[in-house]
Amino acid sequence: MALVRLAKTLGHRGKVFYAAPVFHTHDVLYRLTARQELVKNSNFAPIHRLNGHERWLYSKPGASGVGHSEPEKIDEPNFLDQLNDLETMSIEFDNRRNETTLEDLRFVALAIQSSARETSWSSPISREYLRRTEALSAVEHEPYELQAAKLFMQIVTFCQLFGVQWHVVSSEQDNF
C-alpha cells in the first residue's frame, strides 16, 4: 500500500516497480550477473498496476503478467523502455526549471513521508519509518550539506525498511 501511494505521489517524476527474477537458481543468478543480463531476465511489474491485487503471476521477462485476486491481464512496455521514457521526461522537465539536487531529494523524501503517513494506520512498517525519521526532519535552516544528508537518510531508511532499491535516472549531461 505504501509503494502504491509513493508511485501516485511521484507521478511522472518517478516509477515504482515490483521486480522479480524469471529464474530460480543461484547458478543462473551469478551467470546472468556476470554477463550483465539480469534486467533482461527479470519481470518488472509497475506498482500502480498491482493496486488491488494480492498476487502477481508471470512467466517471462518484461512487464507482463496476471494480477490476482480478480484476474486481470497486464501488459506494460518493457522495463528499459520505461526507464528511457522517464529519462526523456526528466530532461524535458529539467529544461523548464532549474531545480537543485537538494530540491530533488526534498521532493522524494516528502513523497515518501506523505505515503507513510497515509498508510501508517494499517502498516507497522510505515509507522516505524515515521518514528525513525521524525528526528531527521525536525530542524530547519541548516547548511545545504546537512539538509541533503538528512533527506538522503530519510530515503535510505525507507528503502531499508520496505526492502526496496532506489535508483536515480539522469541524463548524461547532469553534473553532480
CSV table of C-alpha atoms in Angstrom, one decimal:
chain,number,residue,atom,x,y,z
A,1,MET,CA,0.0,0.0,0.0
A,2,ALA,CA,2.8,2.4,0.8
A,3,LEU,CA,4.5,1.7,-2.5
A,4,VAL,CA,1.2,2.4,-4.4
A,5,ARG,CA,0.9,5.7,-2.6
A,6,LEU,CA,4.5,6.5,-3.3
A,7,ALA,CA,4.0,5.8,-7.0
A,8,LYS,CA,1.0,8.1,-7.1
A,9,THR,CA,2.8,10.8,-5.3
A,10,LEU,CA,5.8,10.7,-7.5
A,11,GLY,CA,3.7,10.8,-10.6
A,12,HIS,CA,5.7,11.3,-13.8
A,13,ARG,CA,8.9,12.1,-11.8
A,14,GLY,CA,9.5,8.5,-10.8
A,15,LYS,CA,8.5,4.9,-11.3
A,16,VAL,CA,8.0,2.2,-8.7
A,17,PHE,CA,8.2,-1.5,-9.8
A,18,TYR,CA,7.9,-4.9,-8.2
A,19,ALA,CA,11.0,-6.7,-9.6
A,20,ALA,CA,11.3,-10.5,-9.7
A,21,PRO,CA,13.6,-12.9,-11.5
A,22,VAL,CA,12.5,-15.2,-14.2
A,23,PHE,CA,14.8,-17.9,-12.9
A,24,HIS,CA,15.3,-19.7,-9.6
A,25,THR,CA,18.8,-20.9,-9.1
A,26,HIS,CA,21.9,-19.2,-7.8
A,27,ASP,CA,23.9,-20.6,-10.7
A,28,VAL,CA,21.7,-18.7,-13.2
A,29,LEU,CA,21.7,-15.6,-11.0
A,30,TYR,CA,25.5,-15.5,-10.9
A,31,ARG,CA,25.8,-16.3,-14.6
A,32,LEU,CA,23.4,-13.5,-15.6
A,33,THR,CA,25.0,-11.0,-13.3
A,34,ALA,CA,28.4,-11.7,-14.7
A,35,ARG,CA,27.0,-11.2,-18.3
A,36,GLN,CA,25.1,-8.1,-17.2
A,37,GLU,CA,21.8,-9.7,-18.3
A,38,LEU,CA,20.0,-9.7,-15.0
A,39,VAL,CA,17.5,-7.0,-16.0
A,40,LYS,CA,16.7,-8.7,-19.3
A,41,ASN,CA,15.8,-11.9,-17.4
A,42,SER,CA,13.6,-10.3,-14.8
A,43,ASN,CA,10.0,-9.2,-14.6
A,44,PHE,CA,9.1,-5.6,-13.6
A,45,ALA,CA,5.5,-5.1,-12.6
A,46,PRO,CA,4.6,-1.4,-12.3
A,47,ILE,CA,3.3,-0.9,-8.7
A,48,HIS,CA,0.4,1.3,-9.9
A,49,ARG,CA,-1.0,-1.7,-11.9
A,50,LEU,CA,-0.8,-4.1,-8.9
A,51,ASN,CA,-3.0,-2.0,-6.8
A,52,GLY,CA,-6.0,-4.1,-5.7
A,53,HIS,CA,-4.2,-7.4,-6.5
A,54,GLU,CA,-2.7,-9.7,-3.8
A,55,ARG,CA,-0.6,-11.7,-6.2
A,56,TRP,CA,1.4,-11.3,-9.5
A,57,LEU,CA,1.7,-14.3,-11.8
A,58,TYR,CA,4.3,-14.0,-14.6
A,59,SER,CA,6.3,-16.4,-16.8
A,60,LYS,CA,8.6,-14.3,-18.9
A,61,PRO,CA,10.8,-11.3,-18.6
A,62,GLY,CA,9.4,-7.8,-19.2
A,63,ALA,CA,6.4,-6.3,-17.6
A,64,SER,CA,3.6,-8.7,-18.5
A,65,GLY,CA,1.7,-11.0,-16.1
A,66,VAL,CA,-1.6,-11.5,-14.4
A,67,GLY,CA,-2.7,-9.6,-11.3
A,68,HIS,CA,-4.8,-11.7,-8.9
A,69,SER,CA,-7.3,-11.8,-6.7
A,70,GLU,CA,-9.5,-10.6,-9.5
A,71,PRO,CA,-7.5,-11.8,-12.6
A,72,GLU,CA,-6.5,-9.0,-14.9
A,73,LYS,CA,-4.1,-9.3,-17.8
A,74,ILE,CA,-1.5,-6.7,-17.6
A,75,ASP,CA,0.9,-5.8,-20.5
A,76,GLU,CA,3.2,-2.9,-19.9
A,77,PRO,CA,6.1,-1.6,-22.0
A,78,ASN,CA,9.5,-3.2,-21.4
A,79,PHE,CA,11.3,-2.0,-18.2
A,80,LEU,CA,14.2,-0.5,-20.0
A,81,ASP,CA,11.9,1.4,-22.4
A,82,GLN,CA,10.0,2.8,-19.4
A,83,LEU,CA,13.3,4.0,-17.9
A,84,ASN,CA,14.2,5.7,-21.1
A,85,ASP,CA,10.8,7.4,-21.1
A,86,LEU,CA,11.4,8.5,-17.6
A,87,GLU,CA,14.8,9.9,-18.5
A,88,THR,CA,13.3,11.7,-21.5
A,89,MET,CA,10.6,13.2,-19.4
A,90,SER,CA,13.1,14.2,-16.7
A,91,ILE,CA,15.3,16.0,-19.3
A,92,GLU,CA,12.2,17.8,-20.7
A,93,PHE,CA,11.1,18.7,-17.2
A,94,ASP,CA,14.6,19.9,-16.2
A,95,ASN,CA,14.8,22.2,-19.3
A,96,ARG,CA,11.7,24.0,-17.9
A,97,ARG,CA,13.1,24.5,-14.4
A,98,ASN,CA,16.3,24.9,-12.5
A,99,GLU,CA,15.9,22.6,-9.6
A,100,THR,CA,18.8,21.7,-7.4
A,101,THR,CA,19.8,18.2,-6.2
A,102,LEU,CA,18.6,19.3,-2.7
A,103,GLU,CA,15.1,20.1,-4.1
A,104,ASP,CA,15.0,16.8,-5.9
A,105,LEU,CA,15.9,15.0,-2.6
A,106,ARG,CA,13.3,17.0,-0.8
A,107,PHE,CA,10.6,16.1,-3.3
A,108,VAL,CA,11.3,12.3,-3.0
A,109,ALA,CA,11.6,12.5,0.8
A,110,LEU,CA,8.3,14.4,1.1
A,111,ALA,CA,6.6,11.9,-1.3
A,112,ILE,CA,7.8,9.0,0.9
A,113,GLN,CA,6.7,10.8,4.1
A,114,SER,CA,3.3,11.5,2.7
A,115,SER,CA,2.9,7.9,1.6
A,116,ALA,CA,4.0,6.7,5.0
A,117,ARG,CA,1.5,9.0,6.8
A,118,GLU,CA,-1.4,7.9,4.7
A,119,THR,CA,-0.7,4.2,5.3
A,120,SER,CA,0.5,4.4,8.9
A,121,TRP,CA,-2.9,3.4,10.3
A,122,SER,CA,-2.6,0.0,8.6
A,123,SER,CA,1.1,-0.5,8.2
A,124,PRO,CA,3.5,-1.2,11.1
A,125,ILE,CA,6.4,-0.6,8.7
A,126,SER,CA,5.1,2.9,7.8
A,127,ARG,CA,4.7,3.7,11.5
A,128,GLU,CA,8.3,2.5,12.1
A,129,TYR,CA,9.6,4.7,9.2
A,130,LEU,CA,7.9,7.7,10.6
A,131,ARG,CA,9.3,7.0,14.1
A,132,ARG,CA,12.8,6.7,12.8
A,133,THR,CA,12.7,9.7,10.6
A,134,GLU,CA,10.9,12.1,12.9
A,135,ALA,CA,14.1,13.5,14.4
A,136,LEU,CA,15.7,13.9,10.9
A,137,SER,CA,13.1,16.3,9.7
A,138,ALA,CA,12.7,18.4,12.9
A,139,VAL,CA,15.3,21.1,12.4
A,140,GLU,CA,15.1,23.8,9.7
A,141,HIS,CA,17.7,26.4,8.5
A,142,GLU,CA,20.7,24.1,8.3
A,143,PRO,CA,23.6,24.1,5.9
A,144,TYR,CA,23.0,22.7,2.5
A,145,GLU,CA,25.1,19.6,3.1
A,146,LEU,CA,23.3,18.7,6.4
A,147,GLN,CA,19.9,19.1,4.8
A,148,ALA,CA,20.9,16.9,1.8
A,149,ALA,CA,22.4,14.3,4.2
A,150,LYS,CA,19.2,14.2,6.3
A,151,LEU,CA,16.9,13.9,3.2
A,152,PHE,CA,19.1,11.2,1.8
A,153,MET,CA,18.9,9.3,5.1
A,154,GLN,CA,15.1,9.5,5.1
A,155,ILE,CA,15.1,7.9,1.6
A,156,VAL,CA,17.6,5.2,2.6
A,157,THR,CA,15.6,4.4,5.8
A,158,PHE,CA,12.5,3.9,3.6
A,159,CYS,CA,14.4,1.6,1.3
A,160,GLN,CA,15.8,-0.5,4.1
A,161,LEU,CA,12.5,-0.9,6.0
A,162,PHE,CA,10.5,-1.7,2.8
A,163,GLY,CA,13.2,-3.8,1.2
A,164,VAL,CA,13.3,-1.7,-1.9
A,165,GLN,CA,16.1,-0.3,-4.0
A,166,TRP,CA,16.3,3.3,-5.1
A,167,HIS,CA,18.0,4.1,-8.4
A,168,VAL,CA,18.4,7.6,-9.8
A,169,VAL,CA,17.9,8.0,-13.6
A,170,SER,CA,19.5,11.0,-15.1
A,171,SER,CA,20.8,12.2,-18.4
A,172,GLU,CA,24.5,12.1,-19.2
A,173,GLN,CA,24.5,15.9,-19.2
A,174,ASP,CA,23.9,16.0,-15.4
A,175,ASN,CA,26.9,17.1,-13.4
A,176,PHE,CA,27.0,16.1,-9.7
